[in-house]
Amino acid sequence: MPNIKSDKKRVKVINTKTLRNQMIKTNIKTCIKSFEAYVAEADKANADAAFKLAVKKLDQAVAKGVMHKNTASRKKSQLAGKLAKIA
C-alpha cells in the first residue's frame, strides 16, 4: 500500500478507470455476441441493427482510448464480412 498521498490517489484513479474500461469492453462483447446470434439465424434486419450498434460501441471505445483504432477497424471489418455473407 502506498504511503505518499499522490500515490494513494493514483491507486483510486486507476481502479476507477479500470472499472470503466471493463464496462466498455463487456458492452462491446455483448453487442458483438448479439450480432453473431442474428447472423447465425440469418435474420438480416436485426443483424443490420446489431451491426450498427456494435460499430458505434467500437468507435466510442476508440474515442475513449479503451481500444486501439486499428483493432476496432479490424473488428468492424470482420463483422461487415459476416453481415455480407447473409445477404
Short mmCIF file of N, CA and C in Angstrom, two decimals:
data_model
loop_
_atom_site.label_atom_id
_atom_site.label_comp_id
_atom_site.label_asym_id
_atom_site.label_seq_id
_atom_site.Cartn_x
_atom_site.Cartn_y
_atom_site.Cartn_z
N MET A 1 0.85 -1.18 0.00
CA MET A 1 0.00 0.00 0.00
C MET A 1 0.89 1.24 0.00
N PRO A 2 0.57 2.20 -0.85
CA PRO A 2 1.42 3.40 -0.92
C PRO A 2 1.28 4.27 0.32
N ASN A 3 2.35 4.98 0.62
CA ASN A 3 2.35 5.88 1.77
C ASN A 3 2.17 7.34 1.35
N ILE A 4 2.56 7.64 0.15
CA ILE A 4 2.50 9.03 -0.33
C ILE A 4 1.09 9.33 -0.80
N LYS A 5 0.64 10.54 -0.48
CA LYS A 5 -0.72 10.94 -0.76
C LYS A 5 -1.06 10.85 -2.25
N SER A 6 -0.17 11.31 -3.11
CA SER A 6 -0.44 11.28 -4.55
C SER A 6 -0.49 9.85 -5.08
N ASP A 7 0.31 8.96 -4.49
CA ASP A 7 0.27 7.56 -4.90
C ASP A 7 -1.04 6.90 -4.47
N LYS A 8 -1.56 7.29 -3.31
CA LYS A 8 -2.85 6.77 -2.87
C LYS A 8 -3.94 7.18 -3.85
N LYS A 9 -3.87 8.43 -4.29
CA LYS A 9 -4.85 8.92 -5.26
C LYS A 9 -4.71 8.16 -6.58
N ARG A 10 -3.50 7.92 -7.02
CA ARG A 10 -3.26 7.18 -8.26
C ARG A 10 -3.94 5.82 -8.22
N VAL A 11 -3.82 5.13 -7.08
CA VAL A 11 -4.44 3.81 -6.93
C VAL A 11 -5.95 3.92 -7.11
N LYS A 12 -6.57 4.92 -6.49
CA LYS A 12 -8.02 5.11 -6.62
C LYS A 12 -8.42 5.41 -8.06
N VAL A 13 -7.66 6.30 -8.70
CA VAL A 13 -7.98 6.69 -10.08
C VAL A 13 -7.83 5.52 -11.03
N ILE A 14 -6.76 4.76 -10.86
CA ILE A 14 -6.53 3.60 -11.73
C ILE A 14 -7.66 2.57 -11.56
N ASN A 15 -8.10 2.34 -10.33
CA ASN A 15 -9.20 1.40 -10.11
C ASN A 15 -10.48 1.88 -10.78
N THR A 16 -10.74 3.18 -10.70
CA THR A 16 -11.93 3.74 -11.34
C THR A 16 -11.86 3.58 -12.85
N LYS A 17 -10.70 3.89 -13.43
CA LYS A 17 -10.54 3.78 -14.87
C LYS A 17 -10.60 2.33 -15.33
N THR A 18 -10.07 1.42 -14.53
CA THR A 18 -10.11 0.00 -14.86
C THR A 18 -11.55 -0.49 -14.93
N LEU A 19 -12.37 -0.08 -13.97
CA LEU A 19 -13.77 -0.47 -13.98
C LEU A 19 -14.49 0.08 -15.20
N ARG A 20 -14.21 1.35 -15.54
CA ARG A 20 -14.83 1.97 -16.71
C ARG A 20 -14.45 1.21 -17.98
N ASN A 21 -13.16 0.89 -18.11
CA ASN A 21 -12.71 0.17 -19.29
C ASN A 21 -13.34 -1.22 -19.39
N GLN A 22 -13.47 -1.89 -18.25
CA GLN A 22 -14.08 -3.22 -18.24
C GLN A 22 -15.54 -3.14 -18.67
N MET A 23 -16.25 -2.12 -18.20
CA MET A 23 -17.65 -1.96 -18.58
C MET A 23 -17.79 -1.75 -20.08
N ILE A 24 -16.92 -0.92 -20.64
CA ILE A 24 -16.98 -0.64 -22.08
C ILE A 24 -16.67 -1.90 -22.88
N LYS A 25 -15.62 -2.63 -22.49
CA LYS A 25 -15.25 -3.85 -23.21
C LYS A 25 -16.34 -4.91 -23.12
N THR A 26 -16.95 -5.05 -21.95
CA THR A 26 -18.02 -6.02 -21.77
C THR A 26 -19.21 -5.67 -22.64
N ASN A 27 -19.52 -4.38 -22.71
CA ASN A 27 -20.64 -3.92 -23.53
C ASN A 27 -20.39 -4.23 -25.01
N ILE A 28 -19.16 -4.04 -25.45
CA ILE A 28 -18.80 -4.34 -26.84
C ILE A 28 -18.98 -5.83 -27.11
N LYS A 29 -18.47 -6.66 -26.21
CA LYS A 29 -18.58 -8.11 -26.39
C LYS A 29 -20.03 -8.55 -26.45
N THR A 30 -20.89 -7.94 -25.63
CA THR A 30 -22.30 -8.27 -25.63
C THR A 30 -22.95 -7.91 -26.96
N CYS A 31 -22.62 -6.73 -27.47
CA CYS A 31 -23.17 -6.29 -28.76
C CYS A 31 -22.73 -7.22 -29.88
N ILE A 32 -21.47 -7.62 -29.86
CA ILE A 32 -20.95 -8.50 -30.91
C ILE A 32 -21.62 -9.87 -30.83
N LYS A 33 -21.82 -10.37 -29.61
CA LYS A 33 -22.47 -11.68 -29.46
C LYS A 33 -23.90 -11.65 -29.96
N SER A 34 -24.62 -10.56 -29.69
CA SER A 34 -26.00 -10.47 -30.17
C SER A 34 -26.01 -10.38 -31.70
N PHE A 35 -25.05 -9.65 -32.27
CA PHE A 35 -24.94 -9.57 -33.73
C PHE A 35 -24.70 -10.96 -34.32
N GLU A 36 -23.77 -11.70 -33.73
CA GLU A 36 -23.45 -13.02 -34.25
C GLU A 36 -24.62 -13.99 -34.10
N ALA A 37 -25.44 -13.79 -33.07
CA ALA A 37 -26.62 -14.64 -32.91
C ALA A 37 -27.61 -14.38 -34.04
N TYR A 38 -27.79 -13.11 -34.40
CA TYR A 38 -28.68 -12.78 -35.51
C TYR A 38 -28.12 -13.31 -36.83
N VAL A 39 -26.81 -13.26 -36.99
CA VAL A 39 -26.19 -13.78 -38.21
C VAL A 39 -26.41 -15.30 -38.29
N ALA A 40 -26.29 -15.97 -37.17
CA ALA A 40 -26.49 -17.42 -37.16
C ALA A 40 -27.93 -17.79 -37.55
N GLU A 41 -28.87 -16.93 -37.17
CA GLU A 41 -30.28 -17.15 -37.51
C GLU A 41 -30.59 -16.66 -38.93
N ALA A 42 -29.65 -15.96 -39.55
CA ALA A 42 -29.82 -15.35 -40.88
C ALA A 42 -30.94 -14.31 -40.84
N ASP A 43 -31.03 -13.59 -39.73
CA ASP A 43 -32.03 -12.52 -39.56
C ASP A 43 -31.40 -11.21 -40.00
N LYS A 44 -31.62 -10.85 -41.26
CA LYS A 44 -30.94 -9.71 -41.87
C LYS A 44 -31.29 -8.38 -41.20
N ALA A 45 -32.56 -8.16 -40.92
CA ALA A 45 -33.00 -6.86 -40.37
C ALA A 45 -32.39 -6.62 -38.99
N ASN A 46 -32.50 -7.60 -38.12
CA ASN A 46 -31.94 -7.45 -36.78
C ASN A 46 -30.42 -7.43 -36.80
N ALA A 47 -29.82 -8.17 -37.73
CA ALA A 47 -28.36 -8.18 -37.85
C ALA A 47 -27.86 -6.81 -38.26
N ASP A 48 -28.59 -6.14 -39.17
CA ASP A 48 -28.20 -4.77 -39.57
C ASP A 48 -28.20 -3.83 -38.37
N ALA A 49 -29.26 -3.90 -37.57
CA ALA A 49 -29.37 -3.02 -36.40
C ALA A 49 -28.27 -3.34 -35.39
N ALA A 50 -28.02 -4.61 -35.17
CA ALA A 50 -26.98 -5.01 -34.21
C ALA A 50 -25.59 -4.62 -34.72
N PHE A 51 -25.39 -4.69 -36.03
CA PHE A 51 -24.11 -4.28 -36.63
C PHE A 51 -23.87 -2.80 -36.40
N LYS A 52 -24.88 -1.99 -36.64
CA LYS A 52 -24.74 -0.54 -36.44
C LYS A 52 -24.42 -0.22 -34.98
N LEU A 53 -25.07 -0.91 -34.07
CA LEU A 53 -24.82 -0.68 -32.64
C LEU A 53 -23.41 -1.11 -32.26
N ALA A 54 -22.97 -2.24 -32.78
CA ALA A 54 -21.62 -2.74 -32.47
C ALA A 54 -20.56 -1.79 -33.00
N VAL A 55 -20.76 -1.28 -34.21
CA VAL A 55 -19.81 -0.33 -34.80
C VAL A 55 -19.77 0.95 -33.97
N LYS A 56 -20.93 1.40 -33.52
CA LYS A 56 -20.99 2.60 -32.68
C LYS A 56 -20.22 2.40 -31.38
N LYS A 57 -20.42 1.26 -30.75
CA LYS A 57 -19.73 0.97 -29.49
C LYS A 57 -18.22 0.87 -29.70
N LEU A 58 -17.80 0.27 -30.80
CA LEU A 58 -16.36 0.18 -31.10
C LEU A 58 -15.76 1.57 -31.30
N ASP A 59 -16.47 2.43 -32.03
CA ASP A 59 -15.98 3.79 -32.25
C ASP A 59 -15.90 4.58 -30.95
N GLN A 60 -16.87 4.36 -30.07
CA GLN A 60 -16.85 5.04 -28.77
C GLN A 60 -15.67 4.57 -27.93
N ALA A 61 -15.36 3.29 -28.00
CA ALA A 61 -14.22 2.75 -27.25
C ALA A 61 -12.92 3.35 -27.74
N VAL A 62 -12.81 3.54 -29.06
CA VAL A 62 -11.61 4.16 -29.62
C VAL A 62 -11.51 5.61 -29.15
N ALA A 63 -12.64 6.32 -29.16
CA ALA A 63 -12.64 7.72 -28.75
C ALA A 63 -12.24 7.89 -27.29
N LYS A 64 -12.60 6.92 -26.46
CA LYS A 64 -12.28 7.00 -25.03
C LYS A 64 -10.91 6.42 -24.71
N GLY A 65 -10.23 5.88 -25.72
CA GLY A 65 -8.89 5.35 -25.50
C GLY A 65 -8.85 3.96 -24.92
N VAL A 66 -9.97 3.26 -24.95
CA VAL A 66 -10.03 1.92 -24.40
C VAL A 66 -9.44 0.92 -25.38
N MET A 67 -9.60 1.20 -26.68
CA MET A 67 -9.19 0.27 -27.72
C MET A 67 -8.42 1.03 -28.79
N HIS A 68 -7.44 0.37 -29.39
CA HIS A 68 -6.67 0.99 -30.47
C HIS A 68 -7.54 1.06 -31.72
N LYS A 69 -7.33 2.10 -32.53
CA LYS A 69 -8.19 2.30 -33.70
C LYS A 69 -8.05 1.18 -34.72
N ASN A 70 -6.87 0.60 -34.85
CA ASN A 70 -6.69 -0.49 -35.81
C ASN A 70 -7.41 -1.76 -35.34
N THR A 71 -7.43 -1.98 -34.05
CA THR A 71 -8.15 -3.14 -33.50
C THR A 71 -9.64 -3.00 -33.78
N ALA A 72 -10.17 -1.81 -33.54
CA ALA A 72 -11.59 -1.58 -33.79
C ALA A 72 -11.90 -1.71 -35.27
N SER A 73 -11.02 -1.20 -36.09
CA SER A 73 -11.21 -1.28 -37.53
C SER A 73 -11.23 -2.74 -38.00
N ARG A 74 -10.34 -3.54 -37.46
CA ARG A 74 -10.29 -4.96 -37.81
C ARG A 74 -11.58 -5.66 -37.40
N LYS A 75 -12.06 -5.37 -36.19
CA LYS A 75 -13.29 -6.00 -35.71
C LYS A 75 -14.48 -5.58 -36.56
N LYS A 76 -14.55 -4.29 -36.93
CA LYS A 76 -15.64 -3.82 -37.78
C LYS A 76 -15.61 -4.50 -39.14
N SER A 77 -14.41 -4.70 -39.67
CA SER A 77 -14.27 -5.36 -40.96
C SER A 77 -14.74 -6.81 -40.88
N GLN A 78 -14.39 -7.49 -39.81
CA GLN A 78 -14.82 -8.88 -39.62
C GLN A 78 -16.34 -8.97 -39.52
N LEU A 79 -16.93 -8.03 -38.78
CA LEU A 79 -18.39 -8.04 -38.63
C LEU A 79 -19.07 -7.74 -39.97
N ALA A 80 -18.51 -6.81 -40.72
CA ALA A 80 -19.07 -6.47 -42.03
C ALA A 80 -19.02 -7.66 -42.97
N GLY A 81 -17.94 -8.42 -42.91
CA GLY A 81 -17.82 -9.62 -43.72
C GLY A 81 -18.88 -10.65 -43.38
N LYS A 82 -19.14 -10.83 -42.10
CA LYS A 82 -20.18 -11.76 -41.67
C LYS A 82 -21.56 -11.29 -42.12
N LEU A 83 -21.77 -9.98 -42.05
CA LEU A 83 -23.06 -9.42 -42.47
C LEU A 83 -23.27 -9.62 -43.97
N ALA A 84 -22.20 -9.46 -44.74
CA ALA A 84 -22.30 -9.59 -46.19
C ALA A 84 -22.63 -11.03 -46.60
N LYS A 85 -22.18 -12.00 -45.81
CA LYS A 85 -22.42 -13.40 -46.15
C LYS A 85 -23.89 -13.79 -46.05
N ILE A 86 -24.64 -13.14 -45.16
CA ILE A 86 -26.06 -13.50 -45.03
C ILE A 86 -26.93 -12.73 -46.02
N ALA A 87 -26.35 -11.81 -46.76
CA ALA A 87 -27.13 -11.03 -47.71
C ALA A 87 -27.42 -11.81 -48.92
#
